[in-house]
XYZ file of C-alpha atoms in Angstrom:
568
model
C 0.370 -0.055 -0.061
C 1.946 3.403 -1.141
C -0.089 5.553 1.147
C 0.894 7.171 4.370
C -1.393 6.259 7.439
C -0.816 9.279 8.765
C -2.492 10.773 5.443
C -5.694 8.350 6.436
C -8.199 10.602 8.168
C -10.825 6.995 8.564
C -11.275 3.967 6.448
C -15.241 2.929 5.515
C -16.380 -0.655 4.652
C -19.304 -1.052 2.988
C -20.909 -5.088 2.700
C -22.061 -6.164 0.486
C -20.925 -6.879 -2.737
C -19.682 -3.392 -4.808
C -17.986 -5.574 -8.463
C -20.493 -3.624 -10.278
C -19.805 0.393 -8.946
C -17.175 -0.485 -7.963
C -14.872 -3.509 -10.226
C -14.470 -6.876 -10.039
C -12.047 -7.211 -6.907
C -14.293 -5.775 -4.733
C -17.048 -9.296 -4.757
C -18.044 -8.866 -0.671
C -17.724 -5.024 0.178
C -15.271 -1.856 -0.172
C -12.655 -0.122 2.085
C -12.843 3.128 1.581
C -9.862 4.976 2.351
C -10.593 8.677 2.784
C -7.556 11.345 2.666
C -7.604 14.286 5.357
C -8.855 17.055 3.609
C -9.379 20.547 4.524
C -10.231 22.596 8.374
C -13.101 24.186 9.888
C -10.695 27.758 10.950
C -8.422 29.564 8.744
C -5.046 28.550 9.783
C -4.898 24.857 12.416
C -2.014 22.400 12.471
C -1.044 19.173 13.063
C 2.172 17.957 14.558
C 2.848 14.012 14.926
C 5.335 11.447 16.406
C 5.938 8.121 16.495
C 7.977 5.472 18.018
C 8.590 1.898 17.213
C 10.895 -0.721 19.276
C 10.840 -3.725 17.158
C 12.644 -1.616 14.246
C 14.376 1.748 16.423
C 12.208 3.571 13.355
C 10.026 6.178 14.146
C 7.620 7.853 11.938
C 6.612 11.751 11.465
C 3.735 13.724 10.431
C 3.314 17.615 9.958
C 0.386 19.505 8.837
C -0.943 22.870 7.946
C -4.582 22.814 6.845
C -7.224 25.300 7.085
C -10.813 26.966 5.613
C -10.012 30.589 4.383
C -13.873 31.753 3.037
C -14.933 27.954 1.445
C -11.818 27.489 0.334
C -10.391 24.374 1.835
C -6.324 23.670 1.427
C -4.317 21.530 3.184
C -0.326 20.679 2.870
C 1.457 17.661 4.962
C 4.853 15.425 5.151
C 5.202 12.700 6.331
C 8.696 11.126 7.275
C 9.071 7.230 7.569
C 12.386 5.251 8.771
C 13.090 1.275 10.325
C 15.696 -0.457 10.844
C 16.087 -4.595 10.482
C 12.703 -6.408 12.572
C 13.660 -7.500 16.009
C 11.920 -10.688 16.506
C 12.475 -13.425 19.648
C 14.283 -15.109 17.078
C 16.487 -13.019 16.659
C 17.269 -9.512 14.113
C 15.443 -10.656 10.937
C 18.401 -9.044 8.819
C 17.029 -6.679 5.230
C 13.755 -6.130 6.505
C 15.201 -2.035 6.959
C 13.287 0.210 4.965
C 12.072 4.027 4.643
C 9.616 6.242 2.729
C 8.670 10.229 2.873
C 5.641 11.992 1.828
C 3.754 15.378 0.380
C 0.348 15.604 0.299
C -1.068 18.311 -1.197
C -5.046 19.448 -0.866
C -7.099 21.948 -2.077
C -11.072 22.741 -2.386
C -13.762 25.130 -3.644
C -17.753 24.337 -2.843
C -19.984 26.993 -5.234
C -23.939 26.397 -4.643
C -24.599 23.002 -5.520
C -20.693 22.475 -7.278
C -17.820 21.126 -5.483
C -14.189 21.101 -7.232
C -10.917 19.569 -5.432
C -7.263 18.611 -6.327
C -5.075 15.963 -4.843
C -1.038 15.554 -5.204
C 0.173 12.837 -4.152
C 4.133 11.892 -3.546
C 5.524 8.675 -1.773
C 8.514 7.596 -2.082
C 9.987 4.248 -0.972
C 13.146 2.154 -0.603
C 13.231 -1.663 1.121
C 14.961 -4.334 1.575
C 13.322 -7.794 1.128
C 13.751 -10.713 3.804
C 14.922 -14.479 2.535
C 14.717 -16.810 4.838
C 17.626 -19.382 4.306
C 15.460 -22.190 2.617
C 14.907 -20.195 -0.331
C 18.910 -18.785 -0.836
C 20.322 -22.809 -0.730
C 17.879 -24.610 -2.063
C 19.650 -26.149 -5.617
C 21.017 -24.852 -7.166
C 20.964 -21.479 -5.508
C 23.576 -21.223 -3.416
C 23.287 -17.537 -2.896
C 20.040 -14.982 -3.379
C 19.861 -10.904 -2.335
C 16.602 -8.893 -3.144
C 16.893 -4.751 -2.686
C 13.791 -2.123 -3.365
C 15.986 0.412 -3.362
C 13.348 2.573 -5.797
C 9.510 2.675 -5.352
C 8.183 6.239 -5.718
C 4.762 7.273 -6.905
C 3.868 10.210 -7.904
C -0.427 11.021 -8.140
C -2.485 14.398 -9.500
C -6.252 13.937 -8.934
C -9.723 15.986 -9.857
C -12.626 15.777 -8.097
C -15.823 17.213 -9.258
C -19.642 17.150 -8.056
C -23.078 18.905 -9.320
C -25.891 18.230 -6.661
C -28.611 19.330 -9.838
C -31.571 18.089 -7.863
C -33.519 19.024 -10.939
C -36.702 16.532 -11.728
C -34.590 13.914 -13.713
C -31.247 14.138 -11.904
C -30.083 14.087 -8.767
C -25.901 14.156 -8.879
C -23.685 14.363 -11.500
C -19.994 13.649 -10.270
C -16.640 13.051 -12.014
C -13.125 12.318 -11.076
C -10.273 11.745 -13.071
C -5.828 11.502 -12.017
C -2.852 10.328 -13.692
C -0.410 8.198 -11.442
C 3.231 7.319 -12.318
C 5.018 5.281 -10.537
C 8.487 5.095 -11.411
C 10.675 1.736 -9.811
C 13.722 -0.003 -9.584
C 14.041 -3.791 -8.671
C 17.966 -5.387 -8.009
C 18.374 -9.224 -7.205
C 21.318 -11.266 -7.049
C 21.336 -14.706 -7.574
C 24.131 -17.324 -7.311
C 23.807 -20.400 -8.332
C 26.361 -23.700 -8.588
C 26.466 -22.034 -12.341
C 26.479 -18.388 -12.567
C 25.948 -15.471 -10.326
C 23.959 -13.250 -12.149
C 23.316 -9.471 -11.250
C 19.627 -8.134 -12.865
C 18.504 -3.868 -12.331
C 15.432 -3.556 -13.474
C 13.729 -0.284 -14.127
C 10.258 0.393 -14.582
C 7.889 4.074 -14.946
C 4.114 2.139 -14.878
C 2.304 5.492 -16.072
C -1.694 4.990 -15.657
C -4.719 7.623 -16.635
C -8.394 7.069 -15.044
C -11.043 8.450 -15.285
C -14.742 7.515 -13.783
C -18.159 9.709 -14.720
C -21.277 9.184 -12.532
C -24.704 10.325 -12.413
C -27.066 8.918 -9.624
C -31.128 10.026 -11.270
C -34.123 10.780 -9.152
C -36.656 7.768 -7.605
C -38.614 6.705 -10.268
C -40.615 5.489 -8.188
C -39.161 2.677 -5.998
C -36.358 2.673 -7.479
C -32.695 4.231 -7.625
C -30.821 3.809 -10.832
C -27.127 4.998 -10.669
C -24.976 4.868 -14.222
C -21.371 5.344 -15.206
C -18.466 5.184 -16.790
C -14.770 4.393 -15.910
C -11.671 4.474 -17.910
C -8.341 3.349 -17.386
C -5.093 3.704 -19.503
C -1.745 1.753 -18.087
C 1.481 1.639 -20.132
C 4.673 0.297 -18.336
C 8.025 0.711 -19.864
C 10.626 -1.175 -18.193
C 14.704 -2.478 -19.206
C 16.217 -4.792 -17.424
C 20.596 -5.489 -17.372
C 21.228 -8.602 -16.481
C 25.267 -9.041 -15.642
C 25.925 -13.178 -16.109
C 29.185 -14.094 -14.037
C 29.371 -17.790 -15.669
C 32.220 -21.149 -14.813
C 29.919 -23.227 -17.256
C 29.234 -21.742 -20.482
C 27.535 -24.649 -21.677
C 24.379 -23.297 -19.795
C 24.217 -19.677 -18.945
C 27.035 -17.804 -20.992
C 28.755 -14.808 -19.541
C 28.399 -11.561 -20.005
C 25.155 -8.227 -20.173
C 22.429 -9.214 -21.647
C 19.613 -5.352 -21.603
C 16.113 -6.138 -22.577
C 13.676 -3.018 -23.457
C 10.307 -3.729 -23.305
C 7.051 -1.289 -23.594
C 3.417 -2.499 -23.434
C -0.404 -1.322 -22.515
C -3.880 -1.838 -21.542
C -6.954 0.009 -21.856
C -9.991 -0.305 -20.180
C -12.985 0.633 -20.710
C -16.141 -0.084 -18.719
C -19.944 0.937 -18.483
C -21.914 0.257 -15.650
C -25.873 0.539 -14.425
C -27.296 -0.310 -11.150
C -30.935 -0.478 -9.771
C -31.719 -0.776 -6.359
C -35.836 -1.248 -5.840
C -37.524 -0.864 -2.679
C -40.376 -3.133 -2.727
C -41.887 -1.884 0.108
C -40.937 -0.792 3.802
C -38.556 -3.795 4.481
C -37.128 -5.313 1.490
C -34.818 -3.616 -1.158
C -33.048 -4.635 -3.854
C -29.997 -4.124 -5.475
C -29.284 -5.220 -8.937
C -26.201 -3.901 -11.924
C -23.839 -4.841 -14.757
C -20.630 -3.636 -15.482
C -19.573 -4.118 -18.995
C -15.914 -4.508 -19.374
C -13.762 -3.745 -22.777
C -9.947 -4.826 -22.790
C -7.718 -4.557 -25.127
C -3.396 -4.598 -24.985
C -0.563 -3.702 -27.030
C 3.073 -4.925 -26.754
C 4.620 -1.623 -27.934
C 8.516 -2.679 -28.267
C 10.502 -5.662 -27.418
C 14.257 -7.125 -28.159
C 13.321 -10.036 -26.089
C 13.350 -12.833 -29.293
C 11.196 -14.926 -28.038
C 8.804 -12.229 -27.972
C 6.982 -10.062 -30.807
C 5.063 -6.927 -31.148
C 1.398 -6.384 -31.891
C -1.841 -6.833 -30.451
C -2.129 -8.661 -27.669
C -5.768 -10.595 -26.823
C -8.923 -8.669 -26.433
C -11.624 -9.274 -24.382
C -14.969 -8.131 -23.479
C -17.324 -9.344 -20.245
C -20.497 -8.406 -18.831
C -20.346 -9.208 -15.349
C -23.699 -9.273 -12.574
C -24.855 -8.544 -9.080
C -28.123 -9.128 -7.253
C -28.756 -8.261 -3.654
C -31.260 -8.119 -0.877
C -31.748 -6.509 2.101
C -34.584 -7.622 4.730
C -35.327 -4.865 7.520
C -36.521 -7.857 9.807
C -37.090 -4.969 12.608
C -35.536 -1.740 13.527
C -32.443 -3.279 14.886
C -31.510 -6.570 12.447
C -31.115 -6.526 9.179
C -30.450 -9.634 6.710
C -28.675 -9.362 3.233
C -27.249 -11.882 0.794
C -26.134 -10.868 -2.540
C -25.018 -13.135 -5.745
C -22.065 -11.348 -8.105
C -19.501 -12.077 -10.470
C -15.760 -11.617 -10.645
C -13.624 -10.766 -13.929
C -10.255 -10.152 -13.412
C -7.902 -9.040 -16.795
C -4.646 -10.107 -16.762
C -1.259 -7.931 -15.996
C 1.164 -6.566 -18.224
C 3.405 -8.819 -16.116
C 1.636 -11.705 -17.154
C 0.767 -10.804 -20.560
C 3.565 -9.126 -22.132
C 6.902 -8.401 -19.792
C 7.211 -10.914 -18.061
C 9.304 -11.416 -14.833
C 12.521 -12.362 -13.399
C 11.600 -14.879 -10.151
C 14.970 -15.630 -8.626
C 17.533 -17.150 -11.149
C 14.257 -18.069 -13.598
C 13.040 -15.868 -15.661
C 9.104 -15.914 -15.916
C 7.567 -15.893 -19.657
C 4.782 -14.023 -20.037
C 1.291 -15.618 -21.979
C 0.066 -13.443 -24.071
C -2.855 -15.594 -24.642
C -4.145 -15.890 -21.026
C -7.595 -15.768 -20.192
C -8.812 -14.062 -17.330
C -9.684 -15.435 -14.299
C -13.281 -15.122 -13.671
C -15.451 -15.601 -10.045
C -18.782 -16.257 -8.904
C -19.077 -15.350 -5.408
C -22.695 -15.852 -2.776
C -23.107 -13.913 0.249
C -25.478 -14.515 3.332
C -24.876 -12.017 5.563
C -27.095 -10.767 9.527
C -26.255 -7.170 11.538
C -28.329 -6.619 14.293
C -27.483 -3.198 16.236
C -29.030 -3.108 19.485
C -28.307 -0.631 22.677
C -25.709 -2.548 23.771
C -24.501 -5.517 20.846
C -22.919 -5.612 17.476
C -23.703 -8.587 15.279
C -22.569 -8.481 11.901
C -21.896 -12.214 10.186
C -21.543 -13.304 7.329
C -21.189 -16.548 5.294
C -19.499 -17.182 2.253
C -18.613 -19.354 -0.831
C -16.513 -18.159 -4.212
C -15.611 -20.074 -7.239
C -12.562 -19.402 -9.465
C -11.418 -20.403 -13.150
C -8.344 -19.377 -15.016
C -6.167 -18.318 -11.823
C -2.764 -17.630 -13.110
C 0.151 -18.948 -11.590
C 3.409 -19.151 -13.094
C 5.033 -23.289 -13.169
C 7.917 -24.698 -14.753
C 8.267 -25.304 -17.845
C 8.000 -27.356 -20.254
C 9.090 -28.825 -24.053
C 5.623 -27.985 -25.389
C 6.593 -24.663 -23.921
C 8.931 -23.335 -26.283
C 10.735 -21.664 -23.964
C 14.061 -19.842 -24.346
C 15.964 -21.140 -21.872
C 15.445 -24.513 -19.934
C 15.011 -23.412 -16.730
C 13.046 -20.952 -17.092
C 9.080 -20.912 -15.709
C 5.777 -19.751 -17.494
C 2.783 -17.659 -16.578
C -0.647 -20.005 -16.878
C -3.799 -20.424 -16.855
C -3.293 -22.722 -14.170
C -7.007 -24.308 -12.357
C -9.761 -23.597 -10.390
C -10.573 -22.673 -6.843
C -12.766 -23.090 -3.821
C -12.963 -21.103 -1.202
C -15.833 -20.762 1.794
C -15.927 -19.507 4.503
C -17.779 -17.530 7.885
C -17.197 -13.420 8.703
C -17.961 -12.506 12.518
C -17.856 -9.185 14.328
C -19.504 -8.958 17.568
C -19.313 -6.372 20.050
C -21.358 -5.877 23.449
C -21.571 -3.266 25.515
C -23.656 -3.351 29.041
C -20.994 -4.755 30.861
C -19.538 -2.841 34.492
C -16.870 -0.752 35.380
C -17.519 0.515 31.086
C -16.020 -2.838 29.996
C -16.738 -3.692 26.590
C -15.698 -7.312 25.160
C -15.210 -7.466 21.193
C -14.196 -10.094 18.971
C -13.435 -10.402 14.899
C -12.592 -13.746 13.688
C -13.121 -15.876 10.248
C -12.992 -19.259 9.718
C -11.953 -20.074 6.077
C -11.286 -23.166 3.627
C -9.513 -22.222 0.223
C -8.940 -25.175 -1.999
C -6.944 -25.291 -5.354
C -7.628 -27.658 -8.339
C -3.958 -27.827 -10.517
C -3.896 -29.342 -13.250
C -1.889 -32.342 -12.206
C -3.634 -32.210 -8.470
C -5.550 -30.417 -6.581
C -5.250 -29.323 -2.838
C -6.623 -27.612 0.332
C -3.106 -26.733 1.297
C -2.920 -23.133 0.271
C -1.133 -20.802 2.755
C -4.828 -20.172 4.464
C -5.079 -20.707 8.096
C -8.679 -21.921 8.916
C -9.096 -19.733 11.421
C -7.777 -15.838 12.581
C -8.829 -12.670 13.972
C -8.481 -10.555 17.519
C -10.632 -10.882 20.487
C -10.549 -8.484 23.190
C -11.414 -6.607 26.100
C -12.192 -2.084 25.549
C -12.478 -0.131 28.047
C -13.149 3.859 27.768
C -13.511 6.287 30.928
C -11.698 8.078 33.647
C -8.698 7.053 36.329
C -6.904 8.512 38.598
C -9.272 12.138 38.097
C -7.242 11.689 34.611
C -10.609 11.613 31.892
C -11.077 10.703 28.648
C -9.107 7.315 28.991
C -9.132 4.379 26.831
C -7.882 0.613 27.637
C -8.049 -2.719 25.080
C -6.414 -5.811 26.460
C -6.511 -8.285 23.180
C -5.584 -11.217 21.161
C -4.428 -12.013 17.841
C -3.746 -14.700 16.049
C -4.242 -17.384 13.531
C -4.248 -21.516 13.353
C -1.620 -23.259 11.174
C -1.516 -23.049 7.455
C 0.575 -25.364 5.086
C 1.491 -25.418 1.203
C 1.576 -27.413 -1.476
C 1.790 -26.414 -5.664
C 2.817 -28.363 -8.741
C 6.303 -29.330 -9.229
C 6.648 -29.275 -4.997
C 5.525 -29.883 -1.937
C 6.386 -27.202 1.178
C 5.440 -28.168 4.706
C 4.950 -24.531 6.705
C 3.665 -26.834 9.644
C 6.800 -25.988 11.831
C 7.369 -22.809 10.692
C 3.860 -21.334 10.573
C 2.622 -23.416 13.368
C -0.908 -21.935 14.926
C 0.062 -18.893 17.289
C -1.419 -15.858 19.249
C 0.057 -12.316 20.649
C -0.983 -11.141 23.960
C -1.147 -7.105 23.456
C -2.257 -4.699 25.395
C -2.977 -0.637 23.377
C -4.062 2.194 25.701
C -4.394 6.328 24.830
C -5.416 9.555 26.622
C -6.694 13.236 24.906
C -6.059 16.331 27.006
C -5.349 19.811 26.152
C -8.572 22.294 25.670
C -10.492 20.522 23.137
C -8.688 17.566 23.228
C -6.777 18.804 20.691
C -4.283 15.804 21.933
C -3.684 12.836 22.062
C -1.336 9.616 23.319
C -1.269 5.993 22.431
C 0.643 3.431 23.526
C 0.914 -0.514 22.180
C 2.803 -3.077 24.397
C 2.515 -6.158 21.521
C 3.579 -9.302 21.735
C 3.648 -9.731 25.953
C 4.583 -12.852 25.717
C 8.023 -13.099 23.295
C 5.958 -15.359 21.309
C 7.977 -16.352 18.193
C 5.376 -16.768 15.279
C 5.213 -16.103 11.562
C 2.522 -14.823 9.805
C 0.613 -17.192 7.343
C 1.070 -13.542 4.967
C 4.707 -13.229 5.851
C 7.882 -15.209 5.099
C 9.711 -14.264 8.561
C 8.909 -14.330 11.919
C 6.526 -11.340 14.345
C 8.005 -8.448 16.517
C 9.801 -9.150 19.446
C 7.880 -8.226 22.491
C 7.980 -4.592 21.944
C 6.822 -0.538 22.200
C 5.255 1.811 20.250
C 4.209 4.922 21.096
C 2.469 8.162 19.125
C 1.944 11.532 20.308
C -0.243 14.448 18.451
C -0.862 17.716 18.977
C -3.159 19.973 16.802
C -3.547 23.386 17.320
């Protein structure tokens, strides 16, 4: 996520399918990161500073913002610098990182219209941890990864007009231009040769969205729009090989240049039908049109030209029943569609000592998702739970090349539509607030099973833990005459996980056994209008040694993280 947490004002979670309005990855909901905007006074300021003992690192944030006769503005600067992660198993080498960012916002409302401009600059550099098992797996004898540059610039415009006429409620449009500049370095040493690879990657993205919200037509409310996305990648790889076995690999320097682009149009229409006071039905369609092209390449195994174009119509259907003032039940079914990336279609990439070849004939990944949910919101109890089932086809992964693939290298790999995937589970969020001493127990849990069906075999061992989540007890109140205090004691963890793939079976139960950490967070608000906040996180209190299912390195040791925020 190339977004500074300090820039985020709040996070909104929208349950139910959003694949029609927000794209096919929003099958079960949408998470919106709302960035900070203007203020309420002509001149305001915020300064924040944080420290993390696990990385001996700091986070800093400063912002000037305000509102001058309706003109809102904000200027912000962030900076983070963290060393290698300290864990109960020792220091994890090559895990340090640093980043900094600039954020500019300007907005003005006139009558029923509003215009906003944003500029974001994000620069980061990081090293990448590689476990010894990977470094020393034959034929590898050493392997090093670093991302010395991962920068992003983004300009965005937003416009909204609340017409509120006879047929149109509002019209909104936004457009952005984003440029990513990345440098990725790998060093590979095998029993046959050593190889330095410097990958310089420029990805430019233009995006635009236009949406119309119509007035209610009887019991129907229509939303219609069009979305445009253009991606262009221009990358150069410098491959420097020193070989002591010329028959396998030749010594020398190879420069590889590729340029490719994809263009995507999407039309969408959503109908919200309020059947009566209890039932509402939401139905939508989204039509995709995608075209791609490999503009330039000097690799012998590739040839410039048009990539496979595609078009796909997906839909979603959702029903909500307001059983009472406190209970809502929902049922959703939605389709998903993900077109292959430029890396998979046109340019390829290196994975360790092997080059992964692109495949211009890849099919898009498609999916079908079902969900049943319940939300109960009473005076003391909040319950939100959902059961889901997802079936995906044409799952894309890379596998070793076979003779019929006609790959240029004997040890190459190839992006392929390897098979299908299937997943189901239950999500639960529960909070109870009617406890003595302002105590509030809560839990957020997920039970999930996932299967991948390869051509050679199928397996449920897909690195997904059966159970994961958080269980805690919160408190808020006054202690020793100090008001506005809060505390949160919680257990975070997950069950064990396995991973099996074609060509290799890797059992990770020993390293990724079920784990749980005990943590305590607390904070206080003070000063005039509670303008100052201090938070303290005591993490992994038992100094548990563990590896999360989403990572390849040990979690942080018993550590302290703190943050002080000052507002004027």
